[in-house]
CSV table of C-alpha atoms and ligand atoms in Angstrom, one decimal:
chain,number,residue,atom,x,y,z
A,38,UNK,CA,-79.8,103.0,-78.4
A,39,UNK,CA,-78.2,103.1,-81.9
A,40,UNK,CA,-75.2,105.8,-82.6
A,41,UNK,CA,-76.2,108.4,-83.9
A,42,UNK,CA,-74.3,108.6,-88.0
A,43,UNK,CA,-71.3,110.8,-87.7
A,44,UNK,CA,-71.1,113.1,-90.6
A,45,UNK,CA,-68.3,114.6,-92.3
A,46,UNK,CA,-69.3,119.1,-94.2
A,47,UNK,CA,-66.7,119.9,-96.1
A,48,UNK,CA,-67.2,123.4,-97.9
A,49,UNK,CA,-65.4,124.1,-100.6
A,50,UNK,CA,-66.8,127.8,-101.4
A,51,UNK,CA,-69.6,128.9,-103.1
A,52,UNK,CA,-73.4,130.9,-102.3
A,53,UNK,CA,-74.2,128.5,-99.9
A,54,UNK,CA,-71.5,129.2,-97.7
A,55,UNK,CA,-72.4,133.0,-97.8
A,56,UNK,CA,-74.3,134.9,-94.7
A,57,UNK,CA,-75.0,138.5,-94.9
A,58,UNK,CA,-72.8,140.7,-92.9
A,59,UNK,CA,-76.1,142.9,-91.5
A,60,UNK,CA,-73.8,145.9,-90.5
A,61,UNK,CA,-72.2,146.5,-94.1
A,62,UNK,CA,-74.8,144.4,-95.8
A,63,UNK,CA,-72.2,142.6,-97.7
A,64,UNK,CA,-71.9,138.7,-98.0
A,65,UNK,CA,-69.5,137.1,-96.4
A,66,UNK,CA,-68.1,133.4,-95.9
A,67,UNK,CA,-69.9,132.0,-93.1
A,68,UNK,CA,-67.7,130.1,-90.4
A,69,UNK,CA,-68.3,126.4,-90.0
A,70,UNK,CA,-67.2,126.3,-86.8
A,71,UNK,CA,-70.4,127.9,-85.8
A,72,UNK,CA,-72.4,125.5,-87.8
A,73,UNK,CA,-75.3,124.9,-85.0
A,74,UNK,CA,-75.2,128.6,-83.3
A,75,UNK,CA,-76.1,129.6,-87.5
A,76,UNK,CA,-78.2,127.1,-88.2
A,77,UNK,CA,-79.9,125.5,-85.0
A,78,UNK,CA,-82.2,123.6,-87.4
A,79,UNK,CA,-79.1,120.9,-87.4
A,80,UNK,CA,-79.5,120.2,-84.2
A,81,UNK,CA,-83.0,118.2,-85.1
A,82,UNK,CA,-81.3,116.0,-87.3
A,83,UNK,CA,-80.7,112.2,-86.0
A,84,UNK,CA,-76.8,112.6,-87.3
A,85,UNK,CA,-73.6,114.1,-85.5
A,86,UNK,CA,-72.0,116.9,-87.9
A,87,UNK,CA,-68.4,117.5,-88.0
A,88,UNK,CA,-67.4,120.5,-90.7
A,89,UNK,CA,-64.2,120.9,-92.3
A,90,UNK,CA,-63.5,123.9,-94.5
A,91,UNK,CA,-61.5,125.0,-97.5
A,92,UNK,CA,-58.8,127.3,-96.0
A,93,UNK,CA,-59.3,129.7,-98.6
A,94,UNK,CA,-62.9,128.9,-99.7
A,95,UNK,CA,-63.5,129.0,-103.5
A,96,UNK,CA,-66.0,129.9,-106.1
A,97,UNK,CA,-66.1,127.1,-108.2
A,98,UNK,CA,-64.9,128.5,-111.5
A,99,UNK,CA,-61.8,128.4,-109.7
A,100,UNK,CA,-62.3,125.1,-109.6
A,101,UNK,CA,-58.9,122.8,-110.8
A,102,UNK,CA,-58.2,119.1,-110.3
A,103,UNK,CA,-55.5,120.3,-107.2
A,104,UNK,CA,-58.7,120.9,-105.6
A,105,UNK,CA,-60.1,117.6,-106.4
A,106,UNK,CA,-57.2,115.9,-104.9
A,107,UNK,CA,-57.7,118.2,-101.6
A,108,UNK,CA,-61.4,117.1,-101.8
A,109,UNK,CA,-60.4,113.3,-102.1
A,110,UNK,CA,-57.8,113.4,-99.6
A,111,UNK,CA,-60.3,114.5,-97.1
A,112,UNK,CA,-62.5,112.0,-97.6
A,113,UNK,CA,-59.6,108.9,-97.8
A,114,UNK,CA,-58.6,110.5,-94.2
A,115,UNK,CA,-61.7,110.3,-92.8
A,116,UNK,CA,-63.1,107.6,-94.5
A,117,UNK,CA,-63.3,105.0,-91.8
A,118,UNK,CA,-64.6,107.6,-88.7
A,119,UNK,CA,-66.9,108.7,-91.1
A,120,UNK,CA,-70.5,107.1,-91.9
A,121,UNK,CA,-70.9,109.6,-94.9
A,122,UNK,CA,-69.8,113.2,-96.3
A,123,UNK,CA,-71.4,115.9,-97.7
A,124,UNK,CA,-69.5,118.3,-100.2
A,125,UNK,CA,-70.6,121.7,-100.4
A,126,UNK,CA,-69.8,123.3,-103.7
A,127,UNK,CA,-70.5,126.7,-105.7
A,128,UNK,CA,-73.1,124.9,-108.3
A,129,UNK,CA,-71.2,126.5,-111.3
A,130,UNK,CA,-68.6,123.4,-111.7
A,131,UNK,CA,-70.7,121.1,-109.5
A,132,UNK,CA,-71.5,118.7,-111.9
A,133,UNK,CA,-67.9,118.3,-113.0
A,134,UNK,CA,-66.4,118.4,-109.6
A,135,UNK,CA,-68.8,115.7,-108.5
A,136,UNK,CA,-67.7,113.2,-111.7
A,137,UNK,CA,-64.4,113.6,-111.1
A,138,UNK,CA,-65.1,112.5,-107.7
A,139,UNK,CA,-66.8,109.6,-108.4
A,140,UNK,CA,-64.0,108.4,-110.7
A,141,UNK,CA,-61.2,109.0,-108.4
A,142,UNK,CA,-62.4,107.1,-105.3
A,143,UNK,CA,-63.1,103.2,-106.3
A,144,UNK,CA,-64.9,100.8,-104.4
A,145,UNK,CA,-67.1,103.6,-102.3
A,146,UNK,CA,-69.5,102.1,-99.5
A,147,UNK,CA,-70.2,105.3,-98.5
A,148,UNK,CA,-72.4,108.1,-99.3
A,149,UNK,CA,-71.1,111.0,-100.5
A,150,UNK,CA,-73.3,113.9,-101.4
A,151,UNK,CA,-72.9,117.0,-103.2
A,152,UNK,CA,-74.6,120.2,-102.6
A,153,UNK,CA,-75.2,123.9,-102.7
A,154,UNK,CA,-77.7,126.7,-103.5
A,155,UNK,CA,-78.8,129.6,-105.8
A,156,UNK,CA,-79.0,132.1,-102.9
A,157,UNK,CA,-76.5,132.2,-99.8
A,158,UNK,CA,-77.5,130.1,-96.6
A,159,UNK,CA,-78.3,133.9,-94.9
A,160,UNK,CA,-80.6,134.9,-97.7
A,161,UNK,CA,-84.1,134.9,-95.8
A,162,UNK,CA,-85.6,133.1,-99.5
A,163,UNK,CA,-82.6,130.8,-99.5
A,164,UNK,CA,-82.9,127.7,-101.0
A,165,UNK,CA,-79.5,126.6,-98.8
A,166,UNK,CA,-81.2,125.3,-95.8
A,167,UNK,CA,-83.2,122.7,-97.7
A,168,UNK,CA,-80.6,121.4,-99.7
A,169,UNK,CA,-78.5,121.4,-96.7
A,170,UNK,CA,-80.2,119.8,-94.8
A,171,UNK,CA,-81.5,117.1,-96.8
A,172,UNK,CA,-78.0,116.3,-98.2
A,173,UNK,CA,-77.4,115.5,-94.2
A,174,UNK,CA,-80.5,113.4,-94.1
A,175,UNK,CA,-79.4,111.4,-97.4
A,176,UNK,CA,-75.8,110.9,-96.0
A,177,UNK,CA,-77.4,109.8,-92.8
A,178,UNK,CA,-79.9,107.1,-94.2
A,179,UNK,CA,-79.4,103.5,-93.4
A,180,UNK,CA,-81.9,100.9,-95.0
A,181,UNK,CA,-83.5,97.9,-93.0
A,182,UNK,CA,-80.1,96.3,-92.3
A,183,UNK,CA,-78.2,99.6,-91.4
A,184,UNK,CA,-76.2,99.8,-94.4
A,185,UNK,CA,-75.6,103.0,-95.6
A,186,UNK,CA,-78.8,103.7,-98.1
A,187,UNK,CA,-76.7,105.5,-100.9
A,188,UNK,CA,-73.2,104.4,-101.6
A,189,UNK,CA,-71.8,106.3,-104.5
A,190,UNK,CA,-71.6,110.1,-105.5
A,191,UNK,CA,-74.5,112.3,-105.4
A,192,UNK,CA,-76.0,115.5,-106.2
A,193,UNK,CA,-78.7,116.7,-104.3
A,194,UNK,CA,-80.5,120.5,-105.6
A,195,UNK,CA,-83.7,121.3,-105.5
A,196,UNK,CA,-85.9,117.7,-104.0
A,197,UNK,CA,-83.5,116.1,-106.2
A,198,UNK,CA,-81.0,113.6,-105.5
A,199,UNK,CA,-79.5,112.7,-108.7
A,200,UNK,CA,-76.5,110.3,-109.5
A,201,UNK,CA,-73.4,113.0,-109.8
A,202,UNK,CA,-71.9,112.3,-113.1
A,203,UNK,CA,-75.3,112.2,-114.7
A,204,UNK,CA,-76.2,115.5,-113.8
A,205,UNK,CA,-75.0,118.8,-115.9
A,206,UNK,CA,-76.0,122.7,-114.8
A,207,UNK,CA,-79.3,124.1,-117.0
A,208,UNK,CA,-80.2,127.5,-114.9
A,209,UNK,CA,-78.5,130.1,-113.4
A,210,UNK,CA,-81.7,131.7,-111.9
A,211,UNK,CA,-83.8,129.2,-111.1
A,212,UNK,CA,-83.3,127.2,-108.0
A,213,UNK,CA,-83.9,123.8,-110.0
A,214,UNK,CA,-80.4,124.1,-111.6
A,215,UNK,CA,-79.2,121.1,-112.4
A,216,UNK,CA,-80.6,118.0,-114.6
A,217,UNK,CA,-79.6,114.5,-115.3
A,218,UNK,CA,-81.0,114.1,-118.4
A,219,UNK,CA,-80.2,110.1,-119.5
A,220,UNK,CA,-80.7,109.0,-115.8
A,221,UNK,CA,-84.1,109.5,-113.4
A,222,UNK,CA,-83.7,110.8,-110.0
A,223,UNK,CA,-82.2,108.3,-107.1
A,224,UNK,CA,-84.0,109.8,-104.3
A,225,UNK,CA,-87.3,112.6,-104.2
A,226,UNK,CA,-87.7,114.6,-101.3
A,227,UNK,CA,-90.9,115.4,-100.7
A,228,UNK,CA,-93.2,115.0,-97.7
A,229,UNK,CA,-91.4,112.2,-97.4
A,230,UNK,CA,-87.9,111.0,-99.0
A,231,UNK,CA,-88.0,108.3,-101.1
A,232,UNK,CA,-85.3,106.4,-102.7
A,233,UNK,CA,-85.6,105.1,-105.8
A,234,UNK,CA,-83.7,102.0,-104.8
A,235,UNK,CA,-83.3,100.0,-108.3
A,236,UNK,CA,-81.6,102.9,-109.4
A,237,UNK,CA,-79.1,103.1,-107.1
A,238,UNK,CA,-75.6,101.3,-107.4
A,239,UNK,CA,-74.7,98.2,-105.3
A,240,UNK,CA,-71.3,98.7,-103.5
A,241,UNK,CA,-69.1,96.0,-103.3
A,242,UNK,CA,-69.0,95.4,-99.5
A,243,UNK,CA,-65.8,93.3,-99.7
A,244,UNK,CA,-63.4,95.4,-101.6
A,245,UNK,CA,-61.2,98.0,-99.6
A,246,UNK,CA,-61.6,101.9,-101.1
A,247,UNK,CA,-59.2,102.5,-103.8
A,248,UNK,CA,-58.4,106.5,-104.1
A,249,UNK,CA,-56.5,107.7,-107.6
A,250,UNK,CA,-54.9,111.4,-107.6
A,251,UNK,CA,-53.0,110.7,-111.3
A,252,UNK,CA,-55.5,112.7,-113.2
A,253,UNK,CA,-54.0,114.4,-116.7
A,254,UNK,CA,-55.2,117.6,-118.0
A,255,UNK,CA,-54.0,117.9,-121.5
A,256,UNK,CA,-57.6,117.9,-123.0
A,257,UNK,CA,-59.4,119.8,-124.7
A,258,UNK,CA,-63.7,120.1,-125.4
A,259,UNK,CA,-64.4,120.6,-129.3
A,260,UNK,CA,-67.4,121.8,-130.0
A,261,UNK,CA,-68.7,121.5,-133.9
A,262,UNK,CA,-70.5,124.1,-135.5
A,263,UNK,CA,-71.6,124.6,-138.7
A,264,UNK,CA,-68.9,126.5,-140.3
A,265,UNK,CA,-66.1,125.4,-138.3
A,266,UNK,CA,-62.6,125.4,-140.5
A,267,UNK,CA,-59.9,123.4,-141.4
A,268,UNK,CA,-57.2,125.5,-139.9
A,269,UNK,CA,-58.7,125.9,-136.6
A,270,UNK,CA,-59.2,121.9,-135.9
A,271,UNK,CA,-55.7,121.6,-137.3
A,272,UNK,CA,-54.4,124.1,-134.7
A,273,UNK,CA,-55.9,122.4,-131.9
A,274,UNK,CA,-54.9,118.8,-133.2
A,275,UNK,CA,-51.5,120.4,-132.7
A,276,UNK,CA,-51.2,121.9,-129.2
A,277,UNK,CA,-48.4,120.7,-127.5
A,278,UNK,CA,-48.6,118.2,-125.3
A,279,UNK,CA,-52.5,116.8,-126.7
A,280,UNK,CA,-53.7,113.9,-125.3
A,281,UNK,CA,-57.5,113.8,-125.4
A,282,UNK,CA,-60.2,115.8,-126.9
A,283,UNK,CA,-64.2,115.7,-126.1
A,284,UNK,CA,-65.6,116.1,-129.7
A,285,UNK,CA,-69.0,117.6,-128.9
A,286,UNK,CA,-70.9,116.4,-132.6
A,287,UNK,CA,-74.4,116.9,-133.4
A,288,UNK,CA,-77.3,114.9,-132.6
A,289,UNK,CA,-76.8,110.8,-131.9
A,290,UNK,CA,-72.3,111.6,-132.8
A,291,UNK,CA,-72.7,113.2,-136.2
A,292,UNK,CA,-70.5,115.3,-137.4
A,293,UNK,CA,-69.1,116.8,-141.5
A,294,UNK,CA,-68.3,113.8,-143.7
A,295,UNK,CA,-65.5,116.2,-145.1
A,296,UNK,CA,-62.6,114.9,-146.2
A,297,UNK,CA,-60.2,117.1,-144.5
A,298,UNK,CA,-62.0,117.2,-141.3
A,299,UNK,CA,-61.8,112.9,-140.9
A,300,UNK,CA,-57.9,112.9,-142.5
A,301,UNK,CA,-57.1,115.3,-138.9
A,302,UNK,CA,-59.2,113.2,-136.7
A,303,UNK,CA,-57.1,109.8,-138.4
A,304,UNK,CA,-54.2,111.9,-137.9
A,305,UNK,CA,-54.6,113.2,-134.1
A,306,UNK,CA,-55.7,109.2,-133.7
A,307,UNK,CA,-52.3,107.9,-135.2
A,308,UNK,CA,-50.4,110.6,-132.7
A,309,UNK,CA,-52.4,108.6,-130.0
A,310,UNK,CA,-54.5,111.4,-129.1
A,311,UNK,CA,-57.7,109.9,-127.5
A,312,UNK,CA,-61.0,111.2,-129.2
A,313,UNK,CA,-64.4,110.7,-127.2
A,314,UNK,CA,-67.5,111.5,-129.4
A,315,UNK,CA,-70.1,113.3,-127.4
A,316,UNK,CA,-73.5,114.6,-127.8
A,317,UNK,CA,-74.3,118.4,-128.1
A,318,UNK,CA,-77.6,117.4,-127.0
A,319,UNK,CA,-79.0,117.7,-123.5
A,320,UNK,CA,-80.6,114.2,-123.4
A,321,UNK,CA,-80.1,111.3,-126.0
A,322,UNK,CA,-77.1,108.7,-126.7
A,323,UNK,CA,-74.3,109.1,-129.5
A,324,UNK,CA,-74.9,105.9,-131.9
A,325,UNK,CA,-72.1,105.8,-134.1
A,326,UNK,CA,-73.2,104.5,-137.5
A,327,UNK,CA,-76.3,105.4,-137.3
A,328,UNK,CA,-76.6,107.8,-139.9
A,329,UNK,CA,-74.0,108.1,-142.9
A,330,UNK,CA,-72.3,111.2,-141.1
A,331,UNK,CA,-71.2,108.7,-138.3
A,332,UNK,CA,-70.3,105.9,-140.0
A,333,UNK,CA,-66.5,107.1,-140.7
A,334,UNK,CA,-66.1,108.1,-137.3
A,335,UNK,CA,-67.2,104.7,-136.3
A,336,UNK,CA,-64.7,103.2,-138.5
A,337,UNK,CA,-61.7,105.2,-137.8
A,338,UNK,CA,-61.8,104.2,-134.0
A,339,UNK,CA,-63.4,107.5,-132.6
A,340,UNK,CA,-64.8,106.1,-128.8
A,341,UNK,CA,-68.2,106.4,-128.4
A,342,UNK,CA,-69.1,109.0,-125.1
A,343,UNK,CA,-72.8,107.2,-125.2
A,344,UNK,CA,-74.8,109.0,-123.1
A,345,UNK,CA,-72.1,110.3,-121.1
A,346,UNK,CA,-72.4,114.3,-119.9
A,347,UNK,CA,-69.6,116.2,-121.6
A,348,UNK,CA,-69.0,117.2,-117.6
A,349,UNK,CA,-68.0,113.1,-117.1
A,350,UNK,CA,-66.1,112.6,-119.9
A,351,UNK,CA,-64.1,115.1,-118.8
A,352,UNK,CA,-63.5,113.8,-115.5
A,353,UNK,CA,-63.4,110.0,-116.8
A,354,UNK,CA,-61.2,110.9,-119.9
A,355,UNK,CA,-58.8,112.9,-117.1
A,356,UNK,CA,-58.9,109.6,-115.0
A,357,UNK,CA,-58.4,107.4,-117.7
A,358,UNK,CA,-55.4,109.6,-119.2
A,359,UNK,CA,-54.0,109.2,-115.6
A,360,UNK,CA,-54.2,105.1,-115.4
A,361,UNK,CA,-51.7,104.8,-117.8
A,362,UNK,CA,-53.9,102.4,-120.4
A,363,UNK,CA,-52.7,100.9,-123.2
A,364,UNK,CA,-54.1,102.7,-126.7
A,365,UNK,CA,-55.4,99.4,-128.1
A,366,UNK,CA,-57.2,98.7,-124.8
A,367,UNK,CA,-58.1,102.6,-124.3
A,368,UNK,CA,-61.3,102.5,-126.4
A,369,UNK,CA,-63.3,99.5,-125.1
A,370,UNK,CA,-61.9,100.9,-121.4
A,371,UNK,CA,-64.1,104.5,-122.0
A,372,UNK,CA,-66.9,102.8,-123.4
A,373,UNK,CA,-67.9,100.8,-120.5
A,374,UNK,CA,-69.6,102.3,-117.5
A,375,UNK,CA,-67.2,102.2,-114.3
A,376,UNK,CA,-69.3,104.6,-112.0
A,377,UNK,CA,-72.5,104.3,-113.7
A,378,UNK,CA,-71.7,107.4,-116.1
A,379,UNK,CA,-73.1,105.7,-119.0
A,380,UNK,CA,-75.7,103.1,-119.9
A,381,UNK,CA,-74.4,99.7,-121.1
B,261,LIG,N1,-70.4,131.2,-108.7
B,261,LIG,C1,-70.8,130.4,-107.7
B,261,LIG,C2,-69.9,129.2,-107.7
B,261,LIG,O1,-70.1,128.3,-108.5
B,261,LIG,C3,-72.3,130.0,-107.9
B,261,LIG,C4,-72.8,129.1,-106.8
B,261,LIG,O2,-72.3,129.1,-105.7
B,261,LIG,O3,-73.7,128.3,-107.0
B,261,LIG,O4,-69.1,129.1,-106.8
């Protein structure tokens, strides 16, 4: 008989960790360590659960990259017991949470997959269970050879498995809330699941797991509007301490071919600050030079985000800050995929 796949809950906070307190009708964390007496449907899955949980559990606006480090240090402990994890997460910062994941742990050969819900795992129309459950069953999967089916981050919501740092947050109501908009789906659960396995990144079997805490948070997300002014980019060029900004332009990395507004991007550039052009768009690719409203920023050095979620360049300009890179190397660095983040 095979061993059963040992995997690793960690919950963070959020809905799906919520069960209703039927006495004051109030929601309340659920305890993990009751994991099968709560939800007994656990016990048909082909996998052994072991559940770790957030001492204080969060809701993820209180999300902050302290957290991230207590997410990846989990992992790195367990890593080798471990045939895959499962994060839960409140789905407000999931996206960004996930991507910052996937940057910090290098060299993954094991799933590690993201979930959480709309309405709390004690809600009798939750949509917990299902995304639970399946996030266990994706974790779990071996293919032919009995290596592990997914080996990067994902994010499963809704009979979607999408690749994490693709994915961005489009509904607060509806129980399909997230999107990966430049990248299709890695997995579909339906009567059956199916893996979409051409989509899915090859792990590097031979290279040991590399995990990087040194994330910097001086950044800032800029988003253009028609009517923005001088002094307020120059004020936020200046905050002490700057070192990267997510410039959130319009359309395929347009933005105003004003003189004043291109002399403070040159200048935060010369200061070293690192500027990543972005999309305001859901779906589409920054193409600097494109049109005439692009081709300055092309020229003065602005990095191209591509079709990068402003939730990843977040996470990869945070990581990128934190590996200490050169500024003449910086540029061609963010503009090439490392996790699959961006196309090519
Ligand atoms: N506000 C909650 C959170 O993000 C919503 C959720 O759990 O989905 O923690």
């Amino acid at each position: 008989m095979t061993k059963k796949p040992e995997i690793l809950l960690i919950y963070t906070g959020g809905t799906i960790g919520m069960i209703k307190d039927y006495e004051s009708k109030a929601l309340k964390v659920f305890d993990f360590d009751h994991l099968y007496e709560n939800i007994p449907e656990l016990n048909q899955l082909e996998c052994h659960i072991e559940s770790i949980s957030f001492e204080n559990p969060i809701d993820s606006s209180n999300m902050n990259i302290n957290y991230w480090i207590a997410i990846v240090e989990i992992i790195e402990q367990h890593y080798e017991s471990k045939d895959g994890f499962v994060i839960l997460s409140g789905s407000d910062t999931m996206s960004y949470t996930s991507s910052a994941i996937s940057f910090m742990i290098e060299n993954l050969n094991k799933p590690i997959i993201f979930t959480g819900s709309q309405l709390p795992i004690g809600d009798l129309r939750t949509d917990a269970k299902e995304n639970l459950i399946t996030a266990i069953q994706i974790a779990s999967a071996v293919d032919k050879n009995g290596f592990p089916m997914v080996t990067e981050v994902g994010l499963y919501f809704e009979y979607k498995l999408y690749r994490a740092n693709r994915t961005t947050k489009i509904n607060a109501e509806q129980f399909e809330a997230f999107t990966s908009p430049n990248y299709p789906p890695l997995a579909e659960s339906g009567v059956h699941l199916k893996f979409n396995k051409n989509k899915l990144l090859r792990p590097d079997r031979n290279s040991k797991l590399v995990v990087r805490k040194k994330l910097i948070d001086n950044l800032i997300i800029l988003k253009l509007f028609p009517g923005i002014t001088e002094q307020i980019v120059k004020n936020i060029f200046e905050i002490h301490g700057l070192k990267g900004v997510i410039l959130e332009t319009y359309g395929s990395g347009n933005a105003p071919t004003e003189k004043w507004f291109l002399t403070l991007l040159k200048k935060a550039l010369r200061k070293g600050i690192c500027i990543v052009d972005v999309t305001q768009c859901i779906g589409g690719s920054v193409m600097l030079g494109q049109y005439e409203t692009s081709i300055e920023l092309q020229k003065i050095g602005l990095i191209s985000g591509k079709d990068i979620t402003t939730e990843s360049a977040v996470a990869k300009l945070m990581y990128l800050l934190g590996e200490k890179i050169p500024n003449s190397e910086f540029k061609s660095v963010f503009e090439k995929p490392l996790r699959g983040e961006m196309s090519s």
